[in-house]
CSV table of C-alpha atoms in Angstrom, one decimal:
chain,number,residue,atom,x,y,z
A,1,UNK,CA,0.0,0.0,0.0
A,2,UNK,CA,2.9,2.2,0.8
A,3,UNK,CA,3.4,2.3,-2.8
A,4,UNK,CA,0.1,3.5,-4.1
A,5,UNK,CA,0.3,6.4,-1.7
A,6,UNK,CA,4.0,7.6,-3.0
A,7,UNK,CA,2.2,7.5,-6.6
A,8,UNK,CA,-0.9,9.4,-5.2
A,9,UNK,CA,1.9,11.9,-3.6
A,10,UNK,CA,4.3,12.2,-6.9
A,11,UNK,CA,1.0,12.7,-9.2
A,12,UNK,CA,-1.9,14.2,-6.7
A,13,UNK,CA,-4.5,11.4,-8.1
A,14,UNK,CA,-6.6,9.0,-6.1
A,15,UNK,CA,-8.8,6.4,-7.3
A,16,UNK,CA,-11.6,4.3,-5.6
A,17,UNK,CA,-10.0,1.4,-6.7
A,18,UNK,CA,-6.2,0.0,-7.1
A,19,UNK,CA,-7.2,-2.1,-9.6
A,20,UNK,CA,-9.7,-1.9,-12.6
A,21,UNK,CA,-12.1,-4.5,-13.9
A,22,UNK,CA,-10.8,-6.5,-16.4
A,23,UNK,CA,-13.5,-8.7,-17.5
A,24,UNK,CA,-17.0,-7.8,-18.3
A,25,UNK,CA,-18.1,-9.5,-15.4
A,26,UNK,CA,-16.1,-7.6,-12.7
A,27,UNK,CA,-17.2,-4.7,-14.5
A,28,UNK,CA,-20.9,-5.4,-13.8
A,29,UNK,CA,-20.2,-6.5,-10.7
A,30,UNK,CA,-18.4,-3.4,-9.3
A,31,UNK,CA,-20.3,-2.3,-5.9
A,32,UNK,CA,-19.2,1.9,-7.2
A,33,UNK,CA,-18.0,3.0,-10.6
A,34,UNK,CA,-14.9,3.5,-10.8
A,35,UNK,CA,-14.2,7.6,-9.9
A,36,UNK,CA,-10.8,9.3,-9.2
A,37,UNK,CA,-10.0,12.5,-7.3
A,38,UNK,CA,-7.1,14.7,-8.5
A,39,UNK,CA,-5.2,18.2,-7.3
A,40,UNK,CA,-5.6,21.0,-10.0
A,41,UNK,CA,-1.8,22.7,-10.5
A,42,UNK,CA,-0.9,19.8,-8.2
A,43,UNK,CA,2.7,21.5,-6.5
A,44,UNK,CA,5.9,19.3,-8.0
A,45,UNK,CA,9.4,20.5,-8.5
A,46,UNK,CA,10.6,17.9,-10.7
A,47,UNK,CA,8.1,17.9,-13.1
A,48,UNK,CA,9.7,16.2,-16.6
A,49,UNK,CA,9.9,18.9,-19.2
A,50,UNK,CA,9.8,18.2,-23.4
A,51,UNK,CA,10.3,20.9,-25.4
A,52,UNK,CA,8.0,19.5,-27.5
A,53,UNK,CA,4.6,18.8,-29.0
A,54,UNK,CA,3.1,15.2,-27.6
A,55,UNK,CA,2.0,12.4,-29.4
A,56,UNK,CA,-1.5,11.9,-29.3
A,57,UNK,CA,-3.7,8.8,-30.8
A,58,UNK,CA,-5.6,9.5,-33.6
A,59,UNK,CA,-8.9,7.9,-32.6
A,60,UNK,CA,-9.5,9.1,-29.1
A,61,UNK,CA,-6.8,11.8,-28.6
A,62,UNK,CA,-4.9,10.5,-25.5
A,63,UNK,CA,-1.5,11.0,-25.2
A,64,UNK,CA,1.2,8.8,-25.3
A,65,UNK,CA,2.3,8.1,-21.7
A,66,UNK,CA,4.6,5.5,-19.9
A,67,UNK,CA,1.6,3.1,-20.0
A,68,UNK,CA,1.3,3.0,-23.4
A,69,UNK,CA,2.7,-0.6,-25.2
A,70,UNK,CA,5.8,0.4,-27.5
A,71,UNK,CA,6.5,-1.9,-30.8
A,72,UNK,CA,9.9,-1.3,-31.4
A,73,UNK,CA,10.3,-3.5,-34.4
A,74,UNK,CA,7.2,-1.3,-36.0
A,75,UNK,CA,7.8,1.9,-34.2
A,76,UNK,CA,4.1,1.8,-33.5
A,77,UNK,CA,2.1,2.6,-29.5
A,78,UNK,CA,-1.0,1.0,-29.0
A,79,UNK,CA,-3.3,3.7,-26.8
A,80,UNK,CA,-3.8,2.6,-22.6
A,81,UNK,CA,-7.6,4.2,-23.6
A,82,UNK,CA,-9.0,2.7,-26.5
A,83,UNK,CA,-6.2,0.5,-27.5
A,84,UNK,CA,-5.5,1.7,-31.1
A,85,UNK,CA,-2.4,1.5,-32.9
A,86,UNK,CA,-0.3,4.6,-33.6
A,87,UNK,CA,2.3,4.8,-35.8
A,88,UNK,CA,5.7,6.8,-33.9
A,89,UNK,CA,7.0,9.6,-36.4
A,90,UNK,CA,9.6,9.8,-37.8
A,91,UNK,CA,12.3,11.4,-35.2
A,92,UNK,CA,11.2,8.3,-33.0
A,93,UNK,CA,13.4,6.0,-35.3
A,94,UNK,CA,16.3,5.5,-32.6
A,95,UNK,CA,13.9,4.9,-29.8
A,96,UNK,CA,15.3,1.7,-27.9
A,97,UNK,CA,14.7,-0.2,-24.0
A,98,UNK,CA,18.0,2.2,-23.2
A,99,UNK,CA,16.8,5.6,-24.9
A,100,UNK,CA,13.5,6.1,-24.4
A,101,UNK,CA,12.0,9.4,-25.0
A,102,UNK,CA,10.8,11.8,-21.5
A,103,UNK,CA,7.3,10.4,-21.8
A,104,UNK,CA,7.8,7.3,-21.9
A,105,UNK,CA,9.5,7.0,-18.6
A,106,UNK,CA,8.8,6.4,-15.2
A,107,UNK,CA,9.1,9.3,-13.8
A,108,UNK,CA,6.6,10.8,-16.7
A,109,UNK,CA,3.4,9.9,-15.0
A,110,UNK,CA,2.4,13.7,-15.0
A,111,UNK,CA,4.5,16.1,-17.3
A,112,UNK,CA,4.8,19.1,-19.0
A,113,UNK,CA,5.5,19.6,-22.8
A,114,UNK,CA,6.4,23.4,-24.0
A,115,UNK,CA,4.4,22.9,-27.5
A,116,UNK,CA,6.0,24.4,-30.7
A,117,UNK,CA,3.6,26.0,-32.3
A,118,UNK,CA,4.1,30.0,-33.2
A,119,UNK,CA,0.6,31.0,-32.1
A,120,UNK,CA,0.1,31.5,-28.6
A,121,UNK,CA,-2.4,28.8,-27.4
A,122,UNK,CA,-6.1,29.7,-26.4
A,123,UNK,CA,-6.7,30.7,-23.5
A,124,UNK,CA,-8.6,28.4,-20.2
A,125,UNK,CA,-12.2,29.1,-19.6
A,126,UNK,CA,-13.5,28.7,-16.0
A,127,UNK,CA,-17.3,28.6,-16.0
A,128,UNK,CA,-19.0,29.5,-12.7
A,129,UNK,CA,-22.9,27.6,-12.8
A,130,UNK,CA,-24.1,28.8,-9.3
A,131,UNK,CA,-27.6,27.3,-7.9
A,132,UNK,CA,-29.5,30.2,-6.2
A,133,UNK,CA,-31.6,28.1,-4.4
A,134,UNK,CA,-29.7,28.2,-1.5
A,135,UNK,CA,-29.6,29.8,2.1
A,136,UNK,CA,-28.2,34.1,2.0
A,137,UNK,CA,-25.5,32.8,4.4
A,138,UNK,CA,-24.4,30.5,1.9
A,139,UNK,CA,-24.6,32.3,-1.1
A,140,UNK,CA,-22.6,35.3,0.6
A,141,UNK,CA,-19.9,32.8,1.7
A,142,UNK,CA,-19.9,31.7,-1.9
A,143,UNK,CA,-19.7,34.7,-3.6
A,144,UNK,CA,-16.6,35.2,-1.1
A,145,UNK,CA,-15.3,32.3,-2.4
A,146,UNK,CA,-15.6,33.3,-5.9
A,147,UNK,CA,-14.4,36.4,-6.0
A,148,UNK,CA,-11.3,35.4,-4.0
A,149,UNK,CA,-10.6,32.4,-6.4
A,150,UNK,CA,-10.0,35.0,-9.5
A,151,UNK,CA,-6.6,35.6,-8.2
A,152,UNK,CA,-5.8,31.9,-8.1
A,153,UNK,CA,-6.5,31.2,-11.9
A,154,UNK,CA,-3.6,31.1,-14.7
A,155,UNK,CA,-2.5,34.2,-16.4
A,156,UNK,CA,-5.1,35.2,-19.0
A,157,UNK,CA,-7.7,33.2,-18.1
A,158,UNK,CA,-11.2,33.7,-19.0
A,159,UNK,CA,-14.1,33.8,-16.8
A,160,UNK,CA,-18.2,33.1,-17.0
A,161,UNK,CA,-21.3,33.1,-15.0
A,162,UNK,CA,-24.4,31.3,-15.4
A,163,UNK,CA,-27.0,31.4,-12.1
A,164,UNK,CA,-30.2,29.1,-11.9
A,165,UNK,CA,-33.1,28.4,-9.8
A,166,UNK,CA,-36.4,27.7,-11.8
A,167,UNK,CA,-34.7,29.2,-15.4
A,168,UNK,CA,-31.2,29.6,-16.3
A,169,UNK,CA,-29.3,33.3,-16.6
A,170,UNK,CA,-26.6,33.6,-18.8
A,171,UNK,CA,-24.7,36.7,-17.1
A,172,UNK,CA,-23.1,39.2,-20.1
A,173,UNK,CA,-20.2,40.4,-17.8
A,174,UNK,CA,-18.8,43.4,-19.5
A,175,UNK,CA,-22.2,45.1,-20.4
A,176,UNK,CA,-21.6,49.1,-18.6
A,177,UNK,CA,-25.3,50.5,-18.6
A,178,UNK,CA,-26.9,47.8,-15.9
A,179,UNK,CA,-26.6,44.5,-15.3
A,180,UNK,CA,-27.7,42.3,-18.0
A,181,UNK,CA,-28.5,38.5,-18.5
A,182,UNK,CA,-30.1,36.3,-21.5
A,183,UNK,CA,-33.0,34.2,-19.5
A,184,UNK,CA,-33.4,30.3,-20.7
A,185,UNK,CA,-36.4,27.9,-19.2
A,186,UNK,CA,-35.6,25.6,-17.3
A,187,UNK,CA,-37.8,22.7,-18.5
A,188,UNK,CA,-36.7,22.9,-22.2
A,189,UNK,CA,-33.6,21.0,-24.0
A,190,UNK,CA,-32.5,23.5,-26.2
A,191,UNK,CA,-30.1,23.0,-29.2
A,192,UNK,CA,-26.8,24.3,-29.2
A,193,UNK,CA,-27.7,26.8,-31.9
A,194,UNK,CA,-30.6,28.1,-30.3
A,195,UNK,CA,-28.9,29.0,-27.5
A,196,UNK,CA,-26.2,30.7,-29.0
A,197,UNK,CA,-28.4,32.6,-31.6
A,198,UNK,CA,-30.1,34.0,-28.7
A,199,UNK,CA,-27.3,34.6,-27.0
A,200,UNK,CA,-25.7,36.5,-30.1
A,201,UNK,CA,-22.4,34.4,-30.7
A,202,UNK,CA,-23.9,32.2,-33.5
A,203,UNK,CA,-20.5,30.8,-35.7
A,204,UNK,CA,-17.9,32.2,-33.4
A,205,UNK,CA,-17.1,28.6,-32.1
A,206,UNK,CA,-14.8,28.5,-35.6
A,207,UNK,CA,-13.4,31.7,-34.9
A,208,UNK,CA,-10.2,31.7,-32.9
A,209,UNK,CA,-9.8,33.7,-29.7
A,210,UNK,CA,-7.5,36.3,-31.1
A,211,UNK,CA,-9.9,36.9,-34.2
A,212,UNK,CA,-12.6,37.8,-31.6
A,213,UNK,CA,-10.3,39.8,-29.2
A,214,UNK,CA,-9.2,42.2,-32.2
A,215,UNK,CA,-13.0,42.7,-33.1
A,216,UNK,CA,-14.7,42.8,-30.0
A,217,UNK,CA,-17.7,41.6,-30.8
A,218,UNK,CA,-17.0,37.6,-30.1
A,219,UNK,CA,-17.5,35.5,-26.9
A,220,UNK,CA,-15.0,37.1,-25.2
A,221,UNK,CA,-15.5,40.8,-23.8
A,222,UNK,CA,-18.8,39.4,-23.4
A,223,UNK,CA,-19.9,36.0,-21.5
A,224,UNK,CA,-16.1,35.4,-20.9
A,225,UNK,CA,-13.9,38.2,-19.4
A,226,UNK,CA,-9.8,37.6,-18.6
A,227,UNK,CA,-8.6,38.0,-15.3
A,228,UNK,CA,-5.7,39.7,-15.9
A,229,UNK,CA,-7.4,42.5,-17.1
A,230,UNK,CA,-8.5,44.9,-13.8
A,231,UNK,CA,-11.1,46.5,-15.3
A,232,UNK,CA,-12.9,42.7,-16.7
A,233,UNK,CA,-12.0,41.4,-13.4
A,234,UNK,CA,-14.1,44.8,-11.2
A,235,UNK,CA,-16.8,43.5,-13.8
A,236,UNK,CA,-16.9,39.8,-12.5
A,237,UNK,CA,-16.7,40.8,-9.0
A,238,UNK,CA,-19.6,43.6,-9.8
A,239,UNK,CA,-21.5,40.8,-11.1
A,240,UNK,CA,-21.2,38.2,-8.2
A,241,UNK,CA,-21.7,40.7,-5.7
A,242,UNK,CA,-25.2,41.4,-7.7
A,243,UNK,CA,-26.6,37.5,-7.2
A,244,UNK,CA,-29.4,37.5,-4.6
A,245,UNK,CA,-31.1,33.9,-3.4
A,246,UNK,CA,-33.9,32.8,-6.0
A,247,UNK,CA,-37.3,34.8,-5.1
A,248,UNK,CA,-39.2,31.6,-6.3
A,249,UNK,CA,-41.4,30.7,-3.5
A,250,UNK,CA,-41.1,27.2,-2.1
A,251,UNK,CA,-44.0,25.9,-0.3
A,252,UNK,CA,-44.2,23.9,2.9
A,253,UNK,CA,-43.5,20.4,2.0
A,254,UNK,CA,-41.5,20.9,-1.6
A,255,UNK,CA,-38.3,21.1,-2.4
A,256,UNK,CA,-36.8,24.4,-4.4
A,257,UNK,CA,-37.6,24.2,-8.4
A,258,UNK,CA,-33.8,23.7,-9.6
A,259,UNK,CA,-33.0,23.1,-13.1
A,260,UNK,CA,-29.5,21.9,-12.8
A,261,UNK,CA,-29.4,20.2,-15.9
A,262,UNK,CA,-30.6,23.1,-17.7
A,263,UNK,CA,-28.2,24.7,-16.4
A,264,UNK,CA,-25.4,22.9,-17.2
A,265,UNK,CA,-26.6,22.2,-21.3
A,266,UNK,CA,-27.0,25.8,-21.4
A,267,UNK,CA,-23.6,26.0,-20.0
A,268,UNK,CA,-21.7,23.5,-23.0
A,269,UNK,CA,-23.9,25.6,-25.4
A,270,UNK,CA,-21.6,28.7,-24.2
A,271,UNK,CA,-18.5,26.7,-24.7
A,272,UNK,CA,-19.5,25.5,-27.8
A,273,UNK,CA,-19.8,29.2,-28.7
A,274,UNK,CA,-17.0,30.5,-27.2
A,275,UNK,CA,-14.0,30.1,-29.9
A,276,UNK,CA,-12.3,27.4,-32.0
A,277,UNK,CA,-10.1,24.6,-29.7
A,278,UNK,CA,-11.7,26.1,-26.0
A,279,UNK,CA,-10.6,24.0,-23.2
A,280,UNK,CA,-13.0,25.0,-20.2
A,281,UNK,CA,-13.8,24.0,-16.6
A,282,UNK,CA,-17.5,24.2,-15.8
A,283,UNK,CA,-17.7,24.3,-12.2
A,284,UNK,CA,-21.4,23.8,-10.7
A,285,UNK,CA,-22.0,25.3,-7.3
A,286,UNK,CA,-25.4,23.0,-6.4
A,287,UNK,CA,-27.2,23.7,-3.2
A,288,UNK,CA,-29.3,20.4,-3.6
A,289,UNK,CA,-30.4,18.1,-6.2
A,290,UNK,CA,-32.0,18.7,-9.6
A,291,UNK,CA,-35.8,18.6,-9.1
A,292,UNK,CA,-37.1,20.2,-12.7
A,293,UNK,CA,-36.5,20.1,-16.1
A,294,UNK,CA,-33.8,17.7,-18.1
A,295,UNK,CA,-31.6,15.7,-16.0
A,296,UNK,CA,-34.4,15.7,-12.6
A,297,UNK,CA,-33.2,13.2,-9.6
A,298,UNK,CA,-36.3,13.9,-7.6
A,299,UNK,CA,-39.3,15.3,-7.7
A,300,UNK,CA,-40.4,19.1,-6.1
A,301,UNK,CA,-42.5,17.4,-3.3
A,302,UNK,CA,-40.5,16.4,-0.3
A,303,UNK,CA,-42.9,12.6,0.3
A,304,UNK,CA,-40.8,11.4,-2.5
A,305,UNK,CA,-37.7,10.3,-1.3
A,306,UNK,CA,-34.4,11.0,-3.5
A,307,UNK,CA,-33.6,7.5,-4.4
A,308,UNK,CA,-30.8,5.1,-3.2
A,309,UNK,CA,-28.3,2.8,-4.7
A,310,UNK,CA,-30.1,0.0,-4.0
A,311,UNK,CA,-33.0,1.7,-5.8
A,312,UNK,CA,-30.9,2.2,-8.9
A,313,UNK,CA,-29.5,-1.8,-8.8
A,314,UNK,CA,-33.4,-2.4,-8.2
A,315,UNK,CA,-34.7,-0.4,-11.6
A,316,UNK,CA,-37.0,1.5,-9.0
A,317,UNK,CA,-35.9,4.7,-9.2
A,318,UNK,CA,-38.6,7.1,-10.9
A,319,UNK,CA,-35.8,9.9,-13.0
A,320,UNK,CA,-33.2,7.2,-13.1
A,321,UNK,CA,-33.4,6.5,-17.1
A,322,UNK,CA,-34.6,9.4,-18.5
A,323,UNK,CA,-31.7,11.5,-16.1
A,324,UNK,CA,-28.9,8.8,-17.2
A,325,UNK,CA,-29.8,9.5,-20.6
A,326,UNK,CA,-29.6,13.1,-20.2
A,327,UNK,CA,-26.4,13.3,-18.6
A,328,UNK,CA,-24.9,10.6,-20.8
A,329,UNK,CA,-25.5,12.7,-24.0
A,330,UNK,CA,-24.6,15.8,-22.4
A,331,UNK,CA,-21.4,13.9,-21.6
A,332,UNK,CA,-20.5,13.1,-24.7
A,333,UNK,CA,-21.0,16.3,-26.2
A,334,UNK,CA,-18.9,18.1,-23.7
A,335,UNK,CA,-16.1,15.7,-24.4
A,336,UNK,CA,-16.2,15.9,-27.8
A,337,UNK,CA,-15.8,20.3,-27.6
């Protein structure tokens, strides 16, 4: 055991299990999914450096790692995730068991690669989805929490808000007269270009970020302000200082109308918006579970119980399906941005 936690020092991961199924039995049998923990900017001093770009498998764009199987007789990897075959390029060729390249040793289990290309890479997106249905102590210690995070984000990083209770609000951050949001229901799946014709950004997803900095009139300087900038970031903070608990009134016996998975479609929507090769962090801020629109757990009235995993393994829970199937899809898509 002493060797799994050195690991989970060096690389700031943790899973829930030391070993993954390998049949399709243990799979099925598994009493949790398998679900890992990690540190974001994780502290290391001897992090392995290449000064350059990785190689990354064609079919589901993982990276070659000291995991993956080497053919040295075909300079060819076969992926640890989906378990193509990739050919090695070319400056590979003298690759042997004594001169391996940096990421394919041991010591390679988290790296960093400074990547080659002239253009300066896009920036990160952090998007903020905050539940309003939620106690004014809480929110205030949230919006604390918030604002102080700002500081802790990488140069030039971008920033967006999106609120819920009953609908979804889309916060336009940089807008001087008042405070101004774009209002989605919350018991609607939208399309991805609905959302972003209403929201004004239809067909900058294929623009790149500079195009839309230059112009002003993209994503950015809009929904997605950069930190860096003090007068973008007094705009955030204006904003999150602004949220007030949802005014929705929640009779005795029900839970709070919360549209969570509204929320967070309208939230990929954005992304999918944004500007061409966006990596973004959508961070959801959830004061209880989803009882309303796409993606519901549980119903409004408080008598129905929020199922259990033995309701799941049963097939008794009422939302399970139709909320797998949501989250499922809206997995998918987000992975695929």
């Amino acid at each position: 055991m002493a060797d799994i936690y050195e690991i989970e020092e060096i690389d700031g991961v943790r899973f829930n299990w030391n070993a993954f199924p390998i049949t399709r039995a243990e799979a099925e049998n598994i009493a949790t999914p398998i679900g890992c923990l990690f540190t974001p900017l994780n502290a290391r001093e001897d992090i392995p450096t290449a000064n350059y770009d990785p190689q990354i498998c064609r079919r589901c764009r993982a990276i070659l790692n000291p995991y993956s199987q080497i053919d040295l007789a075909s300079k060819t990897w076969t992926c640890t995730c989906c378990l193509s075959r990739n050919q090695l390029p070319s400056h590979y060729t003298n690759i042997s068991v004594e001169n391996l390249p940096i990421e394919l040793t041991p010591q390679a289990s988290t790296m960093e690669y400074v990547l080659t290309r002239s253009q300066p890479p896009p920036p990160p997106v952090f998007l903020y989805v905050v539940d309003l249905c939620q106690d004014l102590e809480d929110l205030k210690s949230l919006q604390e929490c918030l604002i102080n995070s700002l500081d802790s984000h990488p140069p030039g990083a971008l920033v967006g808000l999106i609120t819920f209770d009953s609908v979804v609000n889309v916060h336009e951050l940089n807008f001087k007269t008042c405070l101004k949001k774009y209002v989605f229901s919350g018991n609607k799946e939208y399309e991805s270009l609905q959302v972003q014709k209403q929201l004004g950004i239809l067909g900058n997803g294929s623009k790149s970020w500079i195009q839309q900095c230059e112009s002003g009139k993209g994503t950015i300087n809009k929904f997605l302000l950069p930190v860096s900038d003090q007068a973008s970031k007094d705009s955030i903070i204006n904003v999150v200082n602004s949220l007030e608990v949802s005014k929705w009134t929640v009779h005795h016996g029900n839970r709070a109308i919360r549209v969570t998975g509204s929320a967070l479609s309208i939230a990929s929507c954005l992304i999918e918006g944004s500007f061409s090769q966006c990596a973004a962090k959508v961070t959801l801020f959830a004061g209880g579970p989803c009882t309303f629109g796409p993606g519901t757990i549980v119903g409004t009235e408080l008598k129905e119980p929020i199922r259990s995993h033995s309701d799941v393994d049963k097939g008794s829970a009422k939302h399970y399906k139709k909320s797998v199937a949501f989250y499922k899809k809206l997995a998918a898509k987000a992975s695929e941005l």
